[in-house]
Amino acid sequence: MKCYCLLNTWRGNMELTHQWLLEHLDYDSETGNLFIKNPFSKQRTVGMQLGYTNSSGYLITHLCGKKYRCHRIVFFYVTGRWPKEQIDHINRDKLDNRFDNLREVSGFENAQNVSRKGYTFIKKLNKYRARLQTSGKIVYEGFFSTEEEARNAYIKAKKELHPFFEQGTV
């Protein structure tokens, strides 16, 4: 079977269309997984789940001779348009491709929703220093006697300075 995709001559590669996705793939909104509905190659069978985990922890698949991150395909499948910017996994689980867990954001916004400890122990002061970075500048929240105090200061500052931060699994 052939992979019927549109040839984009100015890029010299194949582009998936929304119609092609709807005809050949099923999307399970409860799990975020993509499945073959209408096989388009000998290696693909009905019901087969798409995707393998790459070294960065994202689900990847190959369609029409091109490699795609599955969360971008899910976004296109659900919205009917390719994302113009980055896709953020709100809960920070790179394998959770439920559309409710995905949002289109700028690179700056995507960088805000990262899980970091937010503090370090400064041996010569015998204190914990909380700090974070925003708009290319490092913001120090101060020095604290305990890890818990430093962590709380970091989370408080992160909530204020990074509106795209989701506390969930910090």
Short mmCIF file of N, CA and C in Angstrom, two decimals:
data_model
loop_
_atom_site.label_atom_id
_atom_site.label_comp_id
_atom_site.label_asym_id
_atom_site.label_seq_id
_atom_site.Cartn_x
_atom_site.Cartn_y
_atom_site.Cartn_z
N MET A 1 0.84 -1.19 0.00
CA MET A 1 0.00 0.00 0.00
C MET A 1 0.87 1.24 0.00
N LYS A 2 0.41 2.28 -0.63
CA LYS A 2 1.17 3.52 -0.70
C LYS A 2 0.79 4.46 0.42
N CYS A 3 1.72 5.29 0.76
CA CYS A 3 1.49 6.33 1.74
C CYS A 3 1.06 7.57 0.98
N TYR A 4 -0.20 7.91 1.04
CA TYR A 4 -0.72 9.04 0.28
C TYR A 4 -0.61 10.32 1.09
N CYS A 5 0.46 11.01 0.87
CA CYS A 5 0.71 12.28 1.53
C CYS A 5 0.93 13.31 0.44
N LEU A 6 0.85 14.55 0.78
CA LEU A 6 1.08 15.61 -0.19
C LEU A 6 2.57 15.90 -0.29
N LEU A 7 3.06 16.00 -1.51
CA LEU A 7 4.45 16.33 -1.72
C LEU A 7 4.61 17.84 -1.63
N ASN A 8 5.47 18.26 -0.75
CA ASN A 8 5.74 19.69 -0.59
C ASN A 8 7.05 19.96 -1.32
N THR A 9 6.95 20.45 -2.55
CA THR A 9 8.13 20.55 -3.40
C THR A 9 9.15 21.57 -2.92
N TRP A 10 8.72 22.64 -2.26
CA TRP A 10 9.71 23.62 -1.84
C TRP A 10 10.59 23.09 -0.72
N ARG A 11 10.13 22.09 0.03
CA ARG A 11 10.97 21.47 1.05
C ARG A 11 11.60 20.19 0.53
N GLY A 12 11.01 19.62 -0.50
CA GLY A 12 11.54 18.39 -1.06
C GLY A 12 11.24 17.16 -0.21
N ASN A 13 10.21 17.21 0.61
CA ASN A 13 9.85 16.04 1.40
C ASN A 13 8.34 15.88 1.45
N MET A 14 7.87 14.83 2.11
CA MET A 14 6.45 14.56 2.17
C MET A 14 5.83 15.25 3.38
N GLU A 15 4.63 15.77 3.20
CA GLU A 15 3.89 16.41 4.28
C GLU A 15 2.61 15.61 4.53
N LEU A 16 2.34 15.32 5.76
CA LEU A 16 1.09 14.65 6.11
C LEU A 16 -0.07 15.63 6.01
N THR A 17 -1.20 15.15 5.57
CA THR A 17 -2.40 15.99 5.59
C THR A 17 -3.29 15.52 6.73
N HIS A 18 -4.17 16.39 7.16
CA HIS A 18 -5.10 16.04 8.22
C HIS A 18 -6.02 14.92 7.75
N GLN A 19 -6.46 15.01 6.52
CA GLN A 19 -7.34 13.97 5.95
C GLN A 19 -6.65 12.61 5.99
N TRP A 20 -5.37 12.57 5.63
CA TRP A 20 -4.63 11.31 5.64
C TRP A 20 -4.59 10.73 7.06
N LEU A 21 -4.31 11.59 8.03
CA LEU A 21 -4.26 11.12 9.42
C LEU A 21 -5.60 10.51 9.84
N LEU A 22 -6.69 11.22 9.55
CA LEU A 22 -8.01 10.73 9.94
C LEU A 22 -8.36 9.41 9.25
N GLU A 23 -7.90 9.23 8.03
CA GLU A 23 -8.19 8.00 7.29
C GLU A 23 -7.36 6.81 7.77
N HIS A 24 -6.14 7.06 8.24
CA HIS A 24 -5.22 5.98 8.54
C HIS A 24 -4.95 5.72 10.02
N LEU A 25 -5.27 6.70 10.86
CA LEU A 25 -4.95 6.55 12.27
C LEU A 25 -6.19 6.74 13.14
N ASP A 26 -6.17 6.10 14.29
CA ASP A 26 -7.15 6.34 15.35
C ASP A 26 -6.40 6.93 16.53
N TYR A 27 -7.05 7.82 17.24
CA TYR A 27 -6.46 8.45 18.42
C TYR A 27 -7.35 8.13 19.61
N ASP A 28 -6.76 7.58 20.67
CA ASP A 28 -7.49 7.29 21.91
C ASP A 28 -7.28 8.46 22.86
N SER A 29 -8.32 9.27 23.04
CA SER A 29 -8.18 10.49 23.85
C SER A 29 -7.97 10.20 25.33
N GLU A 30 -8.34 9.00 25.78
CA GLU A 30 -8.15 8.67 27.20
C GLU A 30 -6.70 8.27 27.51
N THR A 31 -6.02 7.64 26.56
CA THR A 31 -4.64 7.22 26.78
C THR A 31 -3.63 8.13 26.08
N GLY A 32 -4.07 8.84 25.03
CA GLY A 32 -3.17 9.67 24.25
C GLY A 32 -2.41 8.90 23.19
N ASN A 33 -2.78 7.64 22.97
CA ASN A 33 -2.06 6.80 22.01
C ASN A 33 -2.67 6.86 20.62
N LEU A 34 -1.81 6.67 19.63
CA LEU A 34 -2.21 6.60 18.23
C LEU A 34 -2.13 5.16 17.76
N PHE A 35 -3.13 4.74 16.96
CA PHE A 35 -3.20 3.37 16.46
C PHE A 35 -3.46 3.37 14.97
N ILE A 36 -3.02 2.31 14.31
CA ILE A 36 -3.27 2.13 12.88
C ILE A 36 -4.72 1.73 12.68
N LYS A 37 -5.42 2.48 11.85
CA LYS A 37 -6.80 2.17 11.50
C LYS A 37 -6.85 1.55 10.11
N ASN A 38 -6.08 2.11 9.19
CA ASN A 38 -6.04 1.67 7.80
C ASN A 38 -4.57 1.52 7.42
N PRO A 39 -4.05 0.27 7.42
CA PRO A 39 -2.62 0.07 7.18
C PRO A 39 -2.14 0.72 5.88
N PHE A 40 -0.95 1.30 5.95
CA PHE A 40 -0.39 1.99 4.80
C PHE A 40 0.98 1.44 4.41
N SER A 41 1.38 0.36 5.06
CA SER A 41 2.61 -0.33 4.68
C SER A 41 2.52 -1.77 5.19
N LYS A 42 3.40 -2.63 4.70
CA LYS A 42 3.39 -4.04 5.11
C LYS A 42 3.76 -4.21 6.58
N GLN A 43 4.51 -3.28 7.12
CA GLN A 43 4.95 -3.37 8.52
C GLN A 43 3.87 -2.90 9.49
N ARG A 44 2.84 -2.24 9.01
CA ARG A 44 1.81 -1.68 9.86
C ARG A 44 0.54 -2.52 9.75
N THR A 45 -0.05 -2.87 10.89
CA THR A 45 -1.27 -3.67 10.90
C THR A 45 -2.36 -2.94 11.69
N VAL A 46 -3.60 -3.28 11.42
CA VAL A 46 -4.73 -2.66 12.12
C VAL A 46 -4.58 -2.86 13.62
N GLY A 47 -4.77 -1.78 14.37
CA GLY A 47 -4.70 -1.84 15.83
C GLY A 47 -3.31 -1.66 16.40
N MET A 48 -2.30 -1.65 15.54
CA MET A 48 -0.91 -1.48 15.99
C MET A 48 -0.73 -0.07 16.57
N GLN A 49 -0.12 0.01 17.74
CA GLN A 49 0.14 1.32 18.36
C GLN A 49 1.38 1.93 17.73
N LEU A 50 1.32 3.22 17.46
CA LEU A 50 2.46 3.94 16.88
C LEU A 50 3.38 4.44 17.98
N GLY A 51 4.65 4.49 17.67
CA GLY A 51 5.59 5.17 18.52
C GLY A 51 6.59 4.29 19.24
N TYR A 52 7.78 4.82 19.36
CA TYR A 52 8.84 4.25 20.18
C TYR A 52 9.47 5.41 20.94
N THR A 53 10.06 5.12 22.08
CA THR A 53 10.64 6.18 22.90
C THR A 53 12.06 6.48 22.43
N ASN A 54 12.34 7.75 22.17
CA ASN A 54 13.69 8.13 21.75
C ASN A 54 14.56 8.42 22.98
N SER A 55 15.79 8.80 22.75
CA SER A 55 16.73 9.02 23.85
C SER A 55 16.34 10.22 24.72
N SER A 56 15.49 11.11 24.21
CA SER A 56 15.03 12.26 24.99
C SER A 56 13.75 11.95 25.76
N GLY A 57 13.20 10.74 25.58
CA GLY A 57 12.02 10.34 26.33
C GLY A 57 10.69 10.62 25.65
N TYR A 58 10.71 11.07 24.39
CA TYR A 58 9.49 11.35 23.65
C TYR A 58 9.11 10.15 22.78
N LEU A 59 7.80 10.00 22.52
CA LEU A 59 7.33 8.99 21.57
C LEU A 59 7.54 9.53 20.16
N ILE A 60 8.17 8.72 19.32
CA ILE A 60 8.49 9.09 17.94
C ILE A 60 7.86 8.06 17.01
N THR A 61 7.46 8.50 15.82
CA THR A 61 7.00 7.56 14.81
C THR A 61 7.44 8.05 13.44
N HIS A 62 7.45 7.15 12.48
CA HIS A 62 7.79 7.49 11.10
C HIS A 62 6.53 7.35 10.26
N LEU A 63 6.19 8.40 9.54
CA LEU A 63 5.05 8.38 8.63
C LEU A 63 5.46 9.05 7.33
N CYS A 64 5.18 8.40 6.24
CA CYS A 64 5.46 8.96 4.91
C CYS A 64 6.91 9.41 4.77
N GLY A 65 7.83 8.60 5.28
CA GLY A 65 9.24 8.88 5.11
C GLY A 65 9.81 9.97 5.99
N LYS A 66 9.08 10.37 7.01
CA LYS A 66 9.57 11.43 7.88
C LYS A 66 9.33 11.04 9.34
N LYS A 67 10.24 11.49 10.21
CA LYS A 67 10.12 11.22 11.64
C LYS A 67 9.33 12.33 12.31
N TYR A 68 8.38 11.94 13.18
CA TYR A 68 7.54 12.90 13.89
C TYR A 68 7.50 12.55 15.37
N ARG A 69 7.41 13.56 16.21
CA ARG A 69 7.10 13.34 17.62
C ARG A 69 5.59 13.14 17.71
N CYS A 70 5.18 12.10 18.41
CA CYS A 70 3.77 11.74 18.45
C CYS A 70 2.89 12.84 19.04
N HIS A 71 3.41 13.61 20.00
CA HIS A 71 2.57 14.66 20.57
C HIS A 71 2.23 15.74 19.54
N ARG A 72 3.10 15.95 18.56
CA ARG A 72 2.80 16.92 17.50
C ARG A 72 1.75 16.36 16.55
N ILE A 73 1.81 15.05 16.30
CA ILE A 73 0.79 14.42 15.46
C ILE A 73 -0.57 14.46 16.16
N VAL A 74 -0.58 14.18 17.47
CA VAL A 74 -1.83 14.25 18.23
C VAL A 74 -2.42 15.65 18.14
N PHE A 75 -1.60 16.67 18.30
CA PHE A 75 -2.08 18.05 18.21
C PHE A 75 -2.71 18.30 16.84
N PHE A 76 -2.03 17.88 15.78
CA PHE A 76 -2.54 18.04 14.41
C PHE A 76 -3.82 17.23 14.21
N TYR A 77 -3.84 16.02 14.71
CA TYR A 77 -5.00 15.14 14.57
C TYR A 77 -6.24 15.79 15.20
N VAL A 78 -6.09 16.35 16.39
CA VAL A 78 -7.23 16.91 17.12
C VAL A 78 -7.63 18.29 16.59
N THR A 79 -6.66 19.15 16.30
CA THR A 79 -6.98 20.53 15.93
C THR A 79 -7.12 20.75 14.43
N GLY A 80 -6.53 19.87 13.62
CA GLY A 80 -6.57 20.05 12.17
C GLY A 80 -5.50 20.98 11.64
N ARG A 81 -4.57 21.39 12.50
CA ARG A 81 -3.46 22.25 12.07
C ARG A 81 -2.18 21.86 12.78
N TRP A 82 -1.08 22.03 12.08
CA TRP A 82 0.22 21.77 12.70
C TRP A 82 0.51 22.88 13.69
N PRO A 83 1.10 22.56 14.82
CA PRO A 83 1.46 23.61 15.77
C PRO A 83 2.54 24.51 15.19
N LYS A 84 2.39 25.80 15.41
CA LYS A 84 3.40 26.75 14.92
C LYS A 84 4.56 26.85 15.89
N GLU A 85 4.28 26.56 17.15
CA GLU A 85 5.31 26.67 18.18
C GLU A 85 5.56 25.30 18.81
N GLN A 86 6.10 25.31 20.01
CA GLN A 86 6.39 24.06 20.71
C GLN A 86 5.13 23.52 21.38
N ILE A 87 5.13 22.21 21.65
CA ILE A 87 4.05 21.59 22.38
C ILE A 87 4.60 21.20 23.76
N ASP A 88 3.92 21.71 24.79
CA ASP A 88 4.32 21.45 26.17
C ASP A 88 3.44 20.35 26.75
N HIS A 89 4.06 19.40 27.43
CA HIS A 89 3.31 18.41 28.21
C HIS A 89 3.08 19.04 29.58
N ILE A 90 1.85 19.41 29.86
CA ILE A 90 1.54 20.17 31.07
C ILE A 90 2.03 19.45 32.32
N ASN A 91 1.82 18.13 32.40
CA ASN A 91 2.22 17.40 33.60
C ASN A 91 3.69 16.93 33.55
N ARG A 92 4.41 17.36 32.54
CA ARG A 92 5.83 17.06 32.33
C ARG A 92 6.12 15.59 32.00
N ASP A 93 5.09 14.78 31.75
CA ASP A 93 5.28 13.38 31.36
C ASP A 93 5.32 13.33 29.84
N LYS A 94 6.52 13.14 29.28
CA LYS A 94 6.71 13.18 27.83
C LYS A 94 5.98 12.07 27.09
N LEU A 95 5.53 11.07 27.80
CA LEU A 95 4.81 9.96 27.17
C LEU A 95 3.29 10.13 27.27
N ASP A 96 2.83 11.14 27.98
CA ASP A 96 1.40 11.37 28.17
C ASP A 96 0.90 12.32 27.08
N ASN A 97 0.43 11.74 25.97
CA ASN A 97 0.00 12.53 24.83
C ASN A 97 -1.51 12.74 24.75
N ARG A 98 -2.17 12.71 25.90
CA ARG A 98 -3.59 13.07 25.91
C ARG A 98 -3.68 14.55 25.54
N PHE A 99 -4.62 14.88 24.65
CA PHE A 99 -4.72 16.25 24.19
C PHE A 99 -4.91 17.23 25.34
N ASP A 100 -5.62 16.82 26.39
CA ASP A 100 -5.82 17.68 27.56
C ASP A 100 -4.52 18.00 28.28
N ASN A 101 -3.48 17.22 28.02
CA ASN A 101 -2.18 17.42 28.65
C ASN A 101 -1.21 18.20 27.75
N LEU A 102 -1.66 18.57 26.56
CA LEU A 102 -0.80 19.26 25.60
C LEU A 102 -1.26 20.70 25.41
N ARG A 103 -0.29 21.59 25.24
CA ARG A 103 -0.62 22.98 24.92
C ARG A 103 0.48 23.55 24.05
N GLU A 104 0.08 24.41 23.14
CA GLU A 104 1.05 25.06 22.26
C GLU A 104 1.60 26.29 22.97
N VAL A 105 2.92 26.36 23.06
CA VAL A 105 3.57 27.45 23.79
C VAL A 105 4.84 27.87 23.06
N SER A 106 5.34 29.03 23.40
CA SER A 106 6.64 29.48 22.88
C SER A 106 7.75 28.70 23.59
N GLY A 107 8.94 28.78 23.06
CA GLY A 107 10.08 28.14 23.71
C GLY A 107 10.30 28.68 25.11
N PHE A 108 10.11 29.99 25.28
CA PHE A 108 10.27 30.63 26.59
C PHE A 108 9.25 30.07 27.58
N GLU A 109 7.99 29.96 27.14
CA GLU A 109 6.95 29.43 28.01
C GLU A 109 7.19 27.96 28.33
N ASN A 110 7.65 27.19 27.33
CA ASN A 110 7.91 25.77 27.54
C ASN A 110 9.02 25.57 28.58
N ALA A 111 10.01 26.44 28.54
CA ALA A 111 11.12 26.34 29.49
C ALA A 111 10.69 26.62 30.92
N GLN A 112 9.55 27.29 31.11
CA GLN A 112 9.07 27.58 32.45
C GLN A 112 8.50 26.34 33.13
N ASN A 113 7.99 25.41 32.33
CA ASN A 113 7.33 24.24 32.91
C ASN A 113 8.30 23.07 33.01
N VAL A 114 9.36 23.28 33.74
CA VAL A 114 10.35 22.23 33.96
C VAL A 114 10.43 21.94 35.44
N SER A 115 10.82 20.72 35.75
CA SER A 115 10.95 20.32 37.14
C SER A 115 12.41 20.44 37.56
N ARG A 116 12.67 21.32 38.48
CA ARG A 116 14.01 21.48 39.02
C ARG A 116 13.92 21.50 40.53
N LYS A 117 15.03 21.17 41.15
CA LYS A 117 15.08 21.20 42.60
C LYS A 117 14.93 22.64 43.09
N GLY A 118 15.66 23.57 42.47
CA GLY A 118 15.50 24.98 42.80
C GLY A 118 16.40 25.51 43.89
N TYR A 119 17.25 24.67 44.43
CA TYR A 119 18.13 25.14 45.50
C TYR A 119 19.40 24.30 45.51
N THR A 120 20.42 24.86 46.11
CA THR A 120 21.70 24.15 46.28
C THR A 120 22.20 24.40 47.70
N PHE A 121 23.02 23.50 48.18
CA PHE A 121 23.61 23.66 49.51
C PHE A 121 24.97 24.34 49.35
N ILE A 122 25.15 25.44 50.07
CA ILE A 122 26.42 26.18 50.05
C ILE A 122 27.19 25.77 51.30
N LYS A 123 28.20 24.95 51.10
CA LYS A 123 28.92 24.31 52.20
C LYS A 123 29.57 25.34 53.15
N LYS A 124 30.27 26.33 52.59
CA LYS A 124 31.00 27.26 53.46
C LYS A 124 30.06 28.15 54.29
N LEU A 125 28.81 28.30 53.86
CA LEU A 125 27.83 29.07 54.64
C LEU A 125 26.94 28.17 55.49
N ASN A 126 26.99 26.87 55.18
CA ASN A 126 26.13 25.89 55.83
C ASN A 126 24.64 26.28 55.68
N LYS A 127 24.31 26.75 54.46
CA LYS A 127 22.95 27.20 54.15
C LYS A 127 22.55 26.69 52.77
N TYR A 128 21.23 26.74 52.54
CA TYR A 128 20.67 26.40 51.23
C TYR A 128 20.32 27.69 50.50
N ARG A 129 20.71 27.77 49.23
CA ARG A 129 20.41 28.95 48.43
C ARG A 129 19.34 28.58 47.40
N ALA A 130 18.22 29.31 47.42
CA ALA A 130 17.15 29.12 46.43
C ALA A 130 17.35 30.14 45.32
N ARG A 131 17.21 29.68 44.06
CA ARG A 131 17.32 30.61 42.95
C ARG A 131 16.62 30.04 41.72
N LEU A 132 16.25 30.93 40.81
CA LEU A 132 15.71 30.51 39.53
C LEU A 132 16.07 31.55 38.49
N GLN A 133 15.82 31.20 37.23
CA GLN A 133 16.17 32.09 36.13
C GLN A 133 14.89 32.49 35.41
N THR A 134 14.80 33.76 35.06
CA THR A 134 13.68 34.24 34.27
C THR A 134 14.17 35.35 33.35
N SER A 135 13.75 35.30 32.12
CA SER A 135 14.15 36.28 31.09
C SER A 135 15.67 36.41 31.02
N GLY A 136 16.37 35.30 31.16
CA GLY A 136 17.82 35.29 31.05
C GLY A 136 18.55 35.80 32.28
N LYS A 137 17.83 36.16 33.32
CA LYS A 137 18.47 36.66 34.54
C LYS A 137 18.24 35.69 35.68
N ILE A 138 19.27 35.51 36.49
CA ILE A 138 19.15 34.64 37.66
C ILE A 138 18.60 35.46 38.81
N VAL A 139 17.55 34.93 39.43
CA VAL A 139 16.91 35.59 40.56
C VAL A 139 17.23 34.77 41.81
N TYR A 140 17.86 35.40 42.79
CA TYR A 140 18.16 34.72 44.05
C TYR A 140 17.02 34.99 45.03
N GLU A 141 16.54 33.95 45.64
CA GLU A 141 15.46 34.10 46.61
C GLU A 141 16.00 34.12 48.04
N GLY A 142 17.28 33.87 48.18
CA GLY A 142 17.87 33.98 49.51
C GLY A 142 18.51 32.70 50.01
N PHE A 143 18.97 32.78 51.26
CA PHE A 143 19.63 31.66 51.92
C PHE A 143 18.74 31.17 53.05
N PHE A 144 18.73 29.85 53.23
CA PHE A 144 17.81 29.24 54.19
C PHE A 144 18.51 28.17 55.00
N SER A 145 18.04 27.94 56.21
CA SER A 145 18.65 26.95 57.10
C SER A 145 18.28 25.52 56.70
N THR A 146 17.10 25.35 56.10
CA THR A 146 16.66 23.99 55.76
C THR A 146 16.34 23.87 54.28
N GLU A 147 16.39 22.62 53.80
CA GLU A 147 16.01 22.33 52.42
C GLU A 147 14.57 22.73 52.16
N GLU A 148 13.71 22.44 53.12
CA GLU A 148 12.28 22.72 52.96
C GLU A 148 12.02 24.21 52.78
N GLU A 149 12.69 25.05 53.56
CA GLU A 149 12.51 26.49 53.42
C GLU A 149 12.98 26.98 52.04
N ALA A 150 14.11 26.46 51.61
CA ALA A 150 14.65 26.84 50.30
C ALA A 150 13.73 26.38 49.18
N ARG A 151 13.22 25.17 49.29
CA ARG A 151 12.30 24.63 48.28
C ARG A 151 11.02 25.44 48.20
N ASN A 152 10.47 25.78 49.37
CA ASN A 152 9.24 26.57 49.40
C ASN A 152 9.45 27.96 48.79
N ALA A 153 10.58 28.57 49.06
CA ALA A 153 10.89 29.89 48.49
C ALA A 153 11.00 29.79 46.97
N TYR A 154 11.65 28.74 46.49
CA TYR A 154 11.79 28.52 45.05
C TYR A 154 10.42 28.35 44.39
N ILE A 155 9.56 27.51 44.96
CA ILE A 155 8.25 27.25 44.37
C ILE A 155 7.40 28.52 44.38
N LYS A 156 7.46 29.29 45.45
CA LYS A 156 6.70 30.54 45.54
C LYS A 156 7.15 31.51 44.43
N ALA A 157 8.46 31.66 44.28
CA ALA A 157 8.98 32.57 43.25
C ALA A 157 8.65 32.05 41.85
N LYS A 158 8.71 30.74 41.65
CA LYS A 158 8.42 30.14 40.34
C LYS A 158 6.97 30.40 39.96
N LYS A 159 6.06 30.25 40.90
CA LYS A 159 4.64 30.52 40.62
C LYS A 159 4.43 31.97 40.20
N GLU A 160 5.14 32.89 40.84
CA GLU A 160 4.98 34.31 40.54
C GLU A 160 5.62 34.70 39.21
N LEU A 161 6.79 34.17 38.93
CA LEU A 161 7.57 34.60 37.77
C LEU A 161 7.33 33.77 36.50
N HIS A 162 6.84 32.56 36.66
CA HIS A 162 6.64 31.66 35.51
C HIS A 162 5.17 31.23 35.42
N PRO A 163 4.36 32.00 34.71
CA PRO A 163 2.93 31.69 34.64
C PRO A 163 2.60 30.34 34.01
N PHE A 164 3.52 29.75 33.24
CA PHE A 164 3.25 28.46 32.61
C PHE A 164 3.71 27.29 33.45
N PHE A 165 4.17 27.57 34.65
CA PHE A 165 4.61 26.52 35.57
C PHE A 165 3.40 25.81 36.13
N GLU A 166 3.43 24.48 36.11
CA GLU A 166 2.38 23.65 36.70
C GLU A 166 3.03 22.91 37.86
N GLN A 167 2.57 23.18 39.07
CA GLN A 167 3.25 22.64 40.25
C GLN A 167 3.21 21.13 40.34
N GLY A 168 2.12 20.51 39.94
CA GLY A 168 1.91 19.06 40.00
C GLY A 168 3.02 18.20 40.53
N THR A 169 4.08 17.98 39.75
CA THR A 169 5.13 17.04 40.13
C THR A 169 6.48 17.71 40.21
N VAL A 170 6.57 18.81 40.95
CA VAL A 170 7.84 19.55 41.04
C VAL A 170 8.90 18.78 41.77
#
